[in-house]
PDB file of C-alpha atoms in Angstrom:
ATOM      1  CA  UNK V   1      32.638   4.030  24.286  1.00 67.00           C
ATOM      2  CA  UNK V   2      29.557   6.077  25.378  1.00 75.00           C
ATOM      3  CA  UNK V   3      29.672   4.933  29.274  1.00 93.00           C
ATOM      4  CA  UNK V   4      26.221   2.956  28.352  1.00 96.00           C
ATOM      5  CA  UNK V   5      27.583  -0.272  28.828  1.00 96.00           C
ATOM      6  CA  UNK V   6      25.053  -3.479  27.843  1.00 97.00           C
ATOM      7  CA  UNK V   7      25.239  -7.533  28.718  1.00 97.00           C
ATOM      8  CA  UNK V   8      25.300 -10.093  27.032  1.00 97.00           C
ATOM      9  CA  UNK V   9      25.998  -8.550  23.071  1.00 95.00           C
ATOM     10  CA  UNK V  10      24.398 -11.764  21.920  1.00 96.00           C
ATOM     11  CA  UNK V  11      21.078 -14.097  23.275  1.00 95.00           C
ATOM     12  CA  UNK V  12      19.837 -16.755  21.702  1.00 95.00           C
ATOM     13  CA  UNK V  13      17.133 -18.163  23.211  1.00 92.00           C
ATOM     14  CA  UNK V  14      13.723 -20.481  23.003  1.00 90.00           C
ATOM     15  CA  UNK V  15       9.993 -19.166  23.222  1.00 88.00           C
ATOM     16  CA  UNK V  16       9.797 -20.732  26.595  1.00 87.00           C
ATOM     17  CA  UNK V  17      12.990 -19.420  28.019  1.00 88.00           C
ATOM     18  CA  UNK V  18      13.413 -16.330  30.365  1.00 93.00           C
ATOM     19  CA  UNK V  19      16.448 -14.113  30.165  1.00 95.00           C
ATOM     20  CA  UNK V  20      17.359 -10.810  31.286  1.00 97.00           C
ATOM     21  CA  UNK V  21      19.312  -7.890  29.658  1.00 97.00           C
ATOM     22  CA  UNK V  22      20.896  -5.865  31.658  1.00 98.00           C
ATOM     23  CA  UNK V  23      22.344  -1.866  31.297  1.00 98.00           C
ATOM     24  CA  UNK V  24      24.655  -0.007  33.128  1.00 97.00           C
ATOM     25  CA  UNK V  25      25.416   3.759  32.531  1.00 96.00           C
ATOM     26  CA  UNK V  26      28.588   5.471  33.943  1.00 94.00           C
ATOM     27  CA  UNK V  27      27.343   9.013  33.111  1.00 93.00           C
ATOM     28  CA  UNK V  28      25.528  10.176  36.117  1.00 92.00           C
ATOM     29  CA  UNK V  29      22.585  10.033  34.421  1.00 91.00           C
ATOM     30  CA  UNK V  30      18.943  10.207  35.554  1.00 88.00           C
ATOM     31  CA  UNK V  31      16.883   8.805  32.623  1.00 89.00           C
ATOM     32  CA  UNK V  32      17.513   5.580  31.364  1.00 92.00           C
ATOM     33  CA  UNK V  33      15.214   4.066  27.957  1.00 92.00           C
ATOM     34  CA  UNK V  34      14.831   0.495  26.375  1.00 94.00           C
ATOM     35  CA  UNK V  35      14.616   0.557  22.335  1.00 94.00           C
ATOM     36  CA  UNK V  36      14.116  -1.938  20.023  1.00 95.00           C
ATOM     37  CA  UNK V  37      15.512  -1.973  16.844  1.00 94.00           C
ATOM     38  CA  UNK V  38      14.360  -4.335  13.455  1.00 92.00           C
ATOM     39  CA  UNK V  39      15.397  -4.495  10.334  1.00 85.00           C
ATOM     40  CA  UNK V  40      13.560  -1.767   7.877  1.00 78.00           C
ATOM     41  CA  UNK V  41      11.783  -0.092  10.948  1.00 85.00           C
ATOM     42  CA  UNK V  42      12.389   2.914  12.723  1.00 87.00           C
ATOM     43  CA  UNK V  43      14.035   2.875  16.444  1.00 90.00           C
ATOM     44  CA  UNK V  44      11.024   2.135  18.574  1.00 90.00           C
ATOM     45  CA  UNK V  45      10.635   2.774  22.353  1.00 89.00           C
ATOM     46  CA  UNK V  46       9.876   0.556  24.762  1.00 92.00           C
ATOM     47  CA  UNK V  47      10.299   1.947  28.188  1.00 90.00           C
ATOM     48  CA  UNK V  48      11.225   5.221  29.732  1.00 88.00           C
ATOM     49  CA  UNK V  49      12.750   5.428  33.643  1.00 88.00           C
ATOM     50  CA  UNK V  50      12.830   9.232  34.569  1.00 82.00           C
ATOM     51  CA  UNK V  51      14.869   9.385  38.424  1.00 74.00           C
ATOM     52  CA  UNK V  52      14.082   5.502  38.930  1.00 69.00           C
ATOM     53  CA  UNK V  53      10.308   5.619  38.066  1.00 73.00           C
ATOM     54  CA  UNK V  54       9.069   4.564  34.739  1.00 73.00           C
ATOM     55  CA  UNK V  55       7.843   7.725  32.552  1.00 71.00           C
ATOM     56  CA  UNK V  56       6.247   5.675  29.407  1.00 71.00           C
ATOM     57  CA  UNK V  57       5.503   2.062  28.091  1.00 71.00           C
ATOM     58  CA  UNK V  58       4.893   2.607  25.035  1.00 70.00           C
ATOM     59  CA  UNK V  59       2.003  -0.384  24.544  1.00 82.00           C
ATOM     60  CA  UNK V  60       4.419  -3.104  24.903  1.00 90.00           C
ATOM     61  CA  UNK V  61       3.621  -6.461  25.142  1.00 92.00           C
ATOM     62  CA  UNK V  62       3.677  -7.786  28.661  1.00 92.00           C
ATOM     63  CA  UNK V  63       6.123 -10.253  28.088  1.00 94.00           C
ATOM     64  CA  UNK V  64       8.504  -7.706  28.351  1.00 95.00           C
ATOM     65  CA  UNK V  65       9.341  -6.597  32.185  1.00 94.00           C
ATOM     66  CA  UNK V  66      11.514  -3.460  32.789  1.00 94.00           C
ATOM     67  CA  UNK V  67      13.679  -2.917  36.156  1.00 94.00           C
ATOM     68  CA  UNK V  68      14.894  -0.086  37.389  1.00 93.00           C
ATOM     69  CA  UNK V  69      16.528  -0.557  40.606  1.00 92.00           C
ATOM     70  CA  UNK V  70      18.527   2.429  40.781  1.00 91.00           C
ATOM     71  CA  UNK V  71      19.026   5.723  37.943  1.00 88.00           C
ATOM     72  CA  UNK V  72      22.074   3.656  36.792  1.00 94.00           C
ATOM     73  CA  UNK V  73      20.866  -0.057  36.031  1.00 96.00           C
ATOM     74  CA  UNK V  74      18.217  -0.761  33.963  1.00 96.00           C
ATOM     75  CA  UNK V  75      16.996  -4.669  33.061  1.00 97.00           C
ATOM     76  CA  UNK V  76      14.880  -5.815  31.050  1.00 97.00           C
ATOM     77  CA  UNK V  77      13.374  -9.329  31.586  1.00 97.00           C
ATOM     78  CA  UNK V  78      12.036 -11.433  28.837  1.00 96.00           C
ATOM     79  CA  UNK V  79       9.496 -14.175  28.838  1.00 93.00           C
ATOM     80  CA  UNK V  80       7.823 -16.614  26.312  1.00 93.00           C
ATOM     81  CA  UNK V  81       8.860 -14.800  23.525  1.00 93.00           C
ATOM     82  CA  UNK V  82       8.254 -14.848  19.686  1.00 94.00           C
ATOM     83  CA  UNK V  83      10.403 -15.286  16.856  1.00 93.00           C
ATOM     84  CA  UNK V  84       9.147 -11.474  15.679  1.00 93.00           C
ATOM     85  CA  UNK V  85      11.075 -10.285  18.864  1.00 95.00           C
ATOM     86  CA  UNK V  86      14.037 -10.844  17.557  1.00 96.00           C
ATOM     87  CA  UNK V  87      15.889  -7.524  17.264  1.00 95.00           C
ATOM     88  CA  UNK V  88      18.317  -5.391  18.634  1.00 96.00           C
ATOM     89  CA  UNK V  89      17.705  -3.883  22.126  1.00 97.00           C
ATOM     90  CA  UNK V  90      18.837  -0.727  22.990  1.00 97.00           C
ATOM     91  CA  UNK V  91      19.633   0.966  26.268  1.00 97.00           C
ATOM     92  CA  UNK V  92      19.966   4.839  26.376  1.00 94.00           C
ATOM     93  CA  UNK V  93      20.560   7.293  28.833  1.00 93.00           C
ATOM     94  CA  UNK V  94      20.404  11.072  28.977  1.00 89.00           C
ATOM     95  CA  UNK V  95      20.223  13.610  31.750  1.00 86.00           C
ATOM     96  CA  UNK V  96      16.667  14.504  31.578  1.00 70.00           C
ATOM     97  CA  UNK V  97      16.249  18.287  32.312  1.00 63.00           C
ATOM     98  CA  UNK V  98      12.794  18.936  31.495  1.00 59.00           C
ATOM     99  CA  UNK V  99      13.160  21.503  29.043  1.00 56.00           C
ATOM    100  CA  UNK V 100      14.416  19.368  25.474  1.00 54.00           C
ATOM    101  CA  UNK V 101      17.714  18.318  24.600  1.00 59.00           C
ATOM    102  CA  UNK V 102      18.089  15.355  26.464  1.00 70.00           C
ATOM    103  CA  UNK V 103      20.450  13.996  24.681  1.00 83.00           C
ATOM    104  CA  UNK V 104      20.543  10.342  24.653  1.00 89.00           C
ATOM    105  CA  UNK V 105      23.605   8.045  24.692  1.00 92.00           C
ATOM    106  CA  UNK V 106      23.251   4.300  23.394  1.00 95.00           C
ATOM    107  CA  UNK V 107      25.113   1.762  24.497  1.00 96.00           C
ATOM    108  CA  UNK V 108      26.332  -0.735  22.117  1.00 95.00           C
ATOM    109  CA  UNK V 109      22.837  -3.411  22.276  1.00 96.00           C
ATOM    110  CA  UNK V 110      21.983  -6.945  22.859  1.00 97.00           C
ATOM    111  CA  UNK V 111      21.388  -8.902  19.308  1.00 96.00           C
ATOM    112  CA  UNK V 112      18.060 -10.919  20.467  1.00 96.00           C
ATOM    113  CA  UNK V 113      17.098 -14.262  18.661  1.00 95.00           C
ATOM    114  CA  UNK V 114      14.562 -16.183  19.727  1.00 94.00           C
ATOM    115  CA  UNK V 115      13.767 -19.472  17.609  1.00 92.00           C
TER     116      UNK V 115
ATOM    117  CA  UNK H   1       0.841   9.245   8.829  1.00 53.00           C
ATOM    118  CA  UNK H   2       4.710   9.061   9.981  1.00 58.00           C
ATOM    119  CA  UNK H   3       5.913  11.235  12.615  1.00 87.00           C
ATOM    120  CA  UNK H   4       9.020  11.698  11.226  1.00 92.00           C
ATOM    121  CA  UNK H   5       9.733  10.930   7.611  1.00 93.00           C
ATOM    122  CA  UNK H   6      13.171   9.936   6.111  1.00 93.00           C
ATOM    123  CA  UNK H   7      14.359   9.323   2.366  1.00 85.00           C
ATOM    124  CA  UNK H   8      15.187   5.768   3.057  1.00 80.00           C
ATOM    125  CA  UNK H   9      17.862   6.085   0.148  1.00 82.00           C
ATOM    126  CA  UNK H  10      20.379   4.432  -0.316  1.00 91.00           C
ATOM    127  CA  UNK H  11      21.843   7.755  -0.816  1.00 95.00           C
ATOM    128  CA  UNK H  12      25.361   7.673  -3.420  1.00 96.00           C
ATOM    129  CA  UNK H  13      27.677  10.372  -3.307  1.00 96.00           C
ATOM    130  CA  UNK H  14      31.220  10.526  -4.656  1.00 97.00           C
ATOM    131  CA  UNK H  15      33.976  10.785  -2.220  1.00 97.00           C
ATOM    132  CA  UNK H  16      34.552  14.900  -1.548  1.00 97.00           C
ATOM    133  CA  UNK H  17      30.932  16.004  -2.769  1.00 97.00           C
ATOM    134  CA  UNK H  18      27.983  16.726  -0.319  1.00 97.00           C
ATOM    135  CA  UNK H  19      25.501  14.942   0.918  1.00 97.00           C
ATOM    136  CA  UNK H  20      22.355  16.272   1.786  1.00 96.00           C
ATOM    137  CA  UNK H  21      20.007  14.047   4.243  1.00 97.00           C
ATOM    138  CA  UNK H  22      16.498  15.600   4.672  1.00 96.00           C
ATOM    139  CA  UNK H  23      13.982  14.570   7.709  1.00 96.00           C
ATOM    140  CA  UNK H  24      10.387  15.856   8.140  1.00 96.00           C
ATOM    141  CA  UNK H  25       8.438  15.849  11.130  1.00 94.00           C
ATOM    142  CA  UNK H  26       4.826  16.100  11.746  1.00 91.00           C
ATOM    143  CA  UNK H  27       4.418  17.191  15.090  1.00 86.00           C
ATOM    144  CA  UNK H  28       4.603  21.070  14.990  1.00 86.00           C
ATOM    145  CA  UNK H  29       5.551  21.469  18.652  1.00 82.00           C
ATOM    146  CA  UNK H  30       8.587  19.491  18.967  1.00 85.00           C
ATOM    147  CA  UNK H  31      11.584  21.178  20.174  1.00 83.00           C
ATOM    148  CA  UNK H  32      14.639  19.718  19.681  1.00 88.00           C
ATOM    149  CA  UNK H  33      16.245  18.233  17.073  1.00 93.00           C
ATOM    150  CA  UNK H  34      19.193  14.893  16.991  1.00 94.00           C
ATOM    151  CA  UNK H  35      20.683  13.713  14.433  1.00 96.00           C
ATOM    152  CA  UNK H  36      22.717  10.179  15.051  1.00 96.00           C
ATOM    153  CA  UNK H  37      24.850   8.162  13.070  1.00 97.00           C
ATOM    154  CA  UNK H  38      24.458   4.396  12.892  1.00 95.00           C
ATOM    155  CA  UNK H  39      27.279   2.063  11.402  1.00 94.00           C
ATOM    156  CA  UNK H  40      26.315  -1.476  10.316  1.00 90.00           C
ATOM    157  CA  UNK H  41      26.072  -3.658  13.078  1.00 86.00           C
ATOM    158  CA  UNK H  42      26.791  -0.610  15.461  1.00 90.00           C
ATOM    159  CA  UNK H  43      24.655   1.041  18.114  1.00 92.00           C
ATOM    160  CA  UNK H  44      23.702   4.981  17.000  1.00 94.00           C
ATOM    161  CA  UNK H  45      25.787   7.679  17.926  1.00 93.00           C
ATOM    162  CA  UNK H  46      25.247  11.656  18.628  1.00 92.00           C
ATOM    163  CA  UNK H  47      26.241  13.605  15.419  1.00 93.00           C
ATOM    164  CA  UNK H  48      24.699  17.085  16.325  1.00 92.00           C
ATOM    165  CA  UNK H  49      21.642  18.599  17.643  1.00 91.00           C
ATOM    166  CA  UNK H  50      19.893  21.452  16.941  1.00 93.00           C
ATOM    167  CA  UNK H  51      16.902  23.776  18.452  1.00 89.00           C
ATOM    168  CA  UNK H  52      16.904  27.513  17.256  1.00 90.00           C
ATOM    169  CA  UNK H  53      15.922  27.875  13.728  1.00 94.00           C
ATOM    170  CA  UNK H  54      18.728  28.276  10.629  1.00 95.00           C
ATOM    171  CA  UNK H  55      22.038  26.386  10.562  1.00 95.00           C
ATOM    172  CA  UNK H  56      24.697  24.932  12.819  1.00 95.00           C
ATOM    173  CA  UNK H  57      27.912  24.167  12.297  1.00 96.00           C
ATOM    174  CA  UNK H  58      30.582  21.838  13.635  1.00 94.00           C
ATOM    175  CA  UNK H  59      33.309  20.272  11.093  1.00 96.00           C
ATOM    176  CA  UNK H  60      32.123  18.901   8.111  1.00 97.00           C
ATOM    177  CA  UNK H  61      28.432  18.683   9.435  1.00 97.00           C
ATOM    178  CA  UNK H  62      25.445  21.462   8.980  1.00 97.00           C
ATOM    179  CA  UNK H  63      22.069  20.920  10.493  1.00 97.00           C
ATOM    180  CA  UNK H  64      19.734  23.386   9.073  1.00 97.00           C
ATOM    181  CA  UNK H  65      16.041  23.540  11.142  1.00 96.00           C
ATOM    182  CA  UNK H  66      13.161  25.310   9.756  1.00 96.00           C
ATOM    183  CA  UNK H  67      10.276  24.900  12.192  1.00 93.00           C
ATOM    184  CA  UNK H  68       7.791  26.593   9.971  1.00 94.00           C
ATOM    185  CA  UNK H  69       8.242  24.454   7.175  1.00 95.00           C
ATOM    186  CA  UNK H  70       8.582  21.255   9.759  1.00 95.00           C
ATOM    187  CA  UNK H  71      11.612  19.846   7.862  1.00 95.00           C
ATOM    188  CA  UNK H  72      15.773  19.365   9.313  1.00 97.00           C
ATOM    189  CA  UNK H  73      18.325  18.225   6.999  1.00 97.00           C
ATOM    190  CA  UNK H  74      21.828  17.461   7.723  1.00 97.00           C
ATOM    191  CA  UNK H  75      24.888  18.151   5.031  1.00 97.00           C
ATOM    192  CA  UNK H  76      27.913  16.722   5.122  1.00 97.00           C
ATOM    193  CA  UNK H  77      30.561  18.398   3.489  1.00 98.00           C
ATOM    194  CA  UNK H  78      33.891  16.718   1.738  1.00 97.00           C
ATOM    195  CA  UNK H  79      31.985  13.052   2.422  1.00 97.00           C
ATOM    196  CA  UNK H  80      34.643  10.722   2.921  1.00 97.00           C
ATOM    197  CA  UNK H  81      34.003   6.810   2.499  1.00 96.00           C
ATOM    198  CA  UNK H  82      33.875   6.810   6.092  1.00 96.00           C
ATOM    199  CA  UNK H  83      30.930   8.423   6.396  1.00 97.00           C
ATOM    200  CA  UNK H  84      29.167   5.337   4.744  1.00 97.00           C
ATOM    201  CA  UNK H  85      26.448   4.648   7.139  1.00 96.00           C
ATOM    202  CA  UNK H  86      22.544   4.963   8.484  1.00 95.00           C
ATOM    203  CA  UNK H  87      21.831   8.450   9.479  1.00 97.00           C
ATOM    204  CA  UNK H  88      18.700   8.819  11.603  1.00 96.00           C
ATOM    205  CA  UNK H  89      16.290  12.291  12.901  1.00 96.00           C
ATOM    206  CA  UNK H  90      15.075  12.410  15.883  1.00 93.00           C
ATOM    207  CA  UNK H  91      12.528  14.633  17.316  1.00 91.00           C
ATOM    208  CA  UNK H  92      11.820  15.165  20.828  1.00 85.00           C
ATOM    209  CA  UNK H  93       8.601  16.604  21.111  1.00 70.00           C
ATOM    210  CA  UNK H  94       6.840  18.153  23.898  1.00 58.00           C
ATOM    211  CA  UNK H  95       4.243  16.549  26.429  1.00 53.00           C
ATOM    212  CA  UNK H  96       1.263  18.854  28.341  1.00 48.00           C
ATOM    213  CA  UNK H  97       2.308  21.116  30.636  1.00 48.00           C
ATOM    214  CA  UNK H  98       5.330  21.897  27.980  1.00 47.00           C
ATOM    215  CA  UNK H  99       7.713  19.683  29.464  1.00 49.00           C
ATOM    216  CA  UNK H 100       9.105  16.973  27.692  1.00 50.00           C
ATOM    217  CA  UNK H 101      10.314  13.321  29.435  1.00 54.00           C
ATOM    218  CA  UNK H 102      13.572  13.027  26.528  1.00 60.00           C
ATOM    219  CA  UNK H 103      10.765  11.234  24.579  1.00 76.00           C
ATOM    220  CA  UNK H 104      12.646  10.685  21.177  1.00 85.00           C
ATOM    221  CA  UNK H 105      10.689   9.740  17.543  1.00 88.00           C
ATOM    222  CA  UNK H 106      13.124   8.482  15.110  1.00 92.00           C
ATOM    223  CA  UNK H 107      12.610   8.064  11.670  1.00 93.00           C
ATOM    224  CA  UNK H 108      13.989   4.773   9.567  1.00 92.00           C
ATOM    225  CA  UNK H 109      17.273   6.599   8.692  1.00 94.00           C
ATOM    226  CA  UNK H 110      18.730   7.415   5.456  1.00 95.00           C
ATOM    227  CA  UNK H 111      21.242   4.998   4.307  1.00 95.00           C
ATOM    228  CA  UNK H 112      24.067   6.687   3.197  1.00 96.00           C
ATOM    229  CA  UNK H 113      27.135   5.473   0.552  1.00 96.00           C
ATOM    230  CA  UNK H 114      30.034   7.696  -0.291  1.00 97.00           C
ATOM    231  CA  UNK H 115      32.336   5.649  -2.660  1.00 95.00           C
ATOM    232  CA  UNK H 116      35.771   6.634  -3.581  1.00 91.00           C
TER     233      UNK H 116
END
């Protein structure tokens, strides 16, 4: 257990479905940050929330929708998807200090499948 | 051209021998350094990180930085089956102004195999 806690583990869902992932951290920390993980490719990120306000979007698609209510939630809404989104989304948190090593925590991911 | 670079392996190495995992990184102003192991099926998980140049210990694991030459490596001393699993680099690198946001590069990981 890393206290990066993620819901649900598992989503299945249809290109014209709209979910939500959501991630808690129990760490105190101020930087939260969406990955997405596929098979053979490195661990690319999404999103970056630095003290609730988003940092970086790394060019993704808009059918992805970050939330950051709060420097302990983060969501991540999903709409009209494609099959090549299927993946595993990560959530990470670190306490962001400004000067390197933030080290980042993962929590355990939400296997994505959309058919 | 990859930012950082990983022998995707599979690296084999018999049970109680060393394994040596090597990472390269092109941006010549990053700062820190992560390395994280990933079990099948598993989210990643801290191993060490490193900064200053040379080696640093803790257990069985070395992370050796040379910033001149761009490259970290990990070793991993005694392997033990257990250590069977994805080991990725990460590089945090530095934004204007010399700050840095905790933006991490990973590379594809090394996938690792110690068998008894």
């Amino acid at each position: 257990e890393t206290g990066v806690t993620q819901t649900p583990r598992h989503l299945v869902m249809g290109m014209t479905n709209k979910k939500s992932l959501k991630c808690e951290q129990h760490l105190g920390h101020n930087a939260m940050y969406w990955y997405k993980q596929s098979a053979k490719k490195p661990l690319e990120l999404m999103f970056v929330y630095n003290f609730k306000e988003q940092t970086e979007n790394n060019s993704v698609p808009s059918r992805f929708s970050p939330e950051c209510p709060n420097s302990s939630h983060l969501f991540l809404h999903l709409h009209t998807l494609q099959p090549e989104d299927s993946a595993l989304y990560l959530c990470a948190s670190s306490q962001d200090l400004g000067g390197g090593l933030d080290t980042q925590y993962f929590g355990p991911g939400t296997r994505l499948t959309v058919l | 051209q990859k930012e950082v670079e990983q022998n995707s392996g599979p690296l084999s190495v018999p049970e109680g021998a060393i394994a040596s995992l090597n990472c390269t990184y092109s941006d010549r102003g990053s700062q820190s350094f992560f390395w994280y192991r990933q079990y099948s099926g598993k989210s990643p998980e801290l191993i060490m990180f490193i900064y200053s140049n040379g080696d640093k210990e803790d257990g069985r694991f070395t992370a050796q930085l040379n910033k001149a030459s761009q490259y970290v490596s990990l070793l991993i001393r005694d392997s033990q089956p257990s250590d069977s699993a994805t080991y990725l680099c990460a590089v945090e690198g530095v934004v204007a102004g010399g700050t840095s946001y905790g933006k991490l590069t990973f590379g594809q990981g090394t996938i690792l195999t110690v068998h008894p």
